Short mmCIF file of C-alpha atoms in Angstrom, two decimals:
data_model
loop_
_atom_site.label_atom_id
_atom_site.label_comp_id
_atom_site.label_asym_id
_atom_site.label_seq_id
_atom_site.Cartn_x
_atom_site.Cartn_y
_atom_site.Cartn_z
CA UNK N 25 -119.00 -174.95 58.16
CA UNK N 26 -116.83 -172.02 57.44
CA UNK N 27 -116.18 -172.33 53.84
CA UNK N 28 -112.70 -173.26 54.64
CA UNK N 29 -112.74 -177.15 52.49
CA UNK N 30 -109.46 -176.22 50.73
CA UNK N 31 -107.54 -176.04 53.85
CA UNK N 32 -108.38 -179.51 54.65
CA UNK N 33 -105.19 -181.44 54.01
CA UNK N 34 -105.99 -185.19 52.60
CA UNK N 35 -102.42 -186.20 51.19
CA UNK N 36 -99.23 -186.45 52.63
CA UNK N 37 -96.67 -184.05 51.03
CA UNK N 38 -93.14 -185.13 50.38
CA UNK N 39 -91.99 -181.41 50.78
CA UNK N 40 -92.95 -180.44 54.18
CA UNK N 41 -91.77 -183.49 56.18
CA UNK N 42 -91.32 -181.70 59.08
CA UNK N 43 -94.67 -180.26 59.06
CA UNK N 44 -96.60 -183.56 59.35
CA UNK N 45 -94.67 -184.78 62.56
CA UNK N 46 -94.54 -188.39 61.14
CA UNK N 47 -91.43 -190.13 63.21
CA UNK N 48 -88.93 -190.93 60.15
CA UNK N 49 -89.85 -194.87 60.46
CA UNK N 50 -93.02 -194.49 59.61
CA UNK N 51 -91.97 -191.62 57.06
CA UNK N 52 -89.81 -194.23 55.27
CA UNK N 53 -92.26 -197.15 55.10
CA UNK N 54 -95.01 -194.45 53.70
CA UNK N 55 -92.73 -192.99 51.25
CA UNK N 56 -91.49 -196.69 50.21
CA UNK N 57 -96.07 -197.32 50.03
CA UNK N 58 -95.60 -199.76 52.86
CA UNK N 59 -97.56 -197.84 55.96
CA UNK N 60 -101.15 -196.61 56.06
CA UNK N 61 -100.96 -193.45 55.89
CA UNK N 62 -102.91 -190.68 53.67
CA UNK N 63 -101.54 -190.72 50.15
CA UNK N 64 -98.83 -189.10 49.12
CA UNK N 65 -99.17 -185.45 46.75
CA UNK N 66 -98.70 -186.15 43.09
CA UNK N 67 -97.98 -190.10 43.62
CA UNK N 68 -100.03 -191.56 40.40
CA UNK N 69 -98.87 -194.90 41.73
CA UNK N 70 -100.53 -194.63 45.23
CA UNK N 71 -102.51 -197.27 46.29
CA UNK N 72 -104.05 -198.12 49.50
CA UNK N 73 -102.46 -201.04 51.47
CA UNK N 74 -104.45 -204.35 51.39
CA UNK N 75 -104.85 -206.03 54.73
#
């Protein structure tokens, strides 16, 4: 509603770990594509988990 879409964050980014407050265990399994998490930035290879 305020014109702010581009500020909406809708992938995880490998950079700013710290700024997502994702406990490391779950940081590991999303950076190894094993967690259901948002996507990570840049990751061609992302897919989303099948359950």
């Amino acid at each position: 509603m305020a014109g702010q879409e581009e500020r909406i964050v809708t992938v995880i980014d490998p950079h700013k770990a710290d700024r997502n407050r994702i406990p490391d265990n779950l940081w590991n399994q999303n950076m190894q594509r094993l967690s259901y998490l948002s996507p990570v930035k840049d990751d061609a290879n992302w897919q989303s988990t099948d359950i």
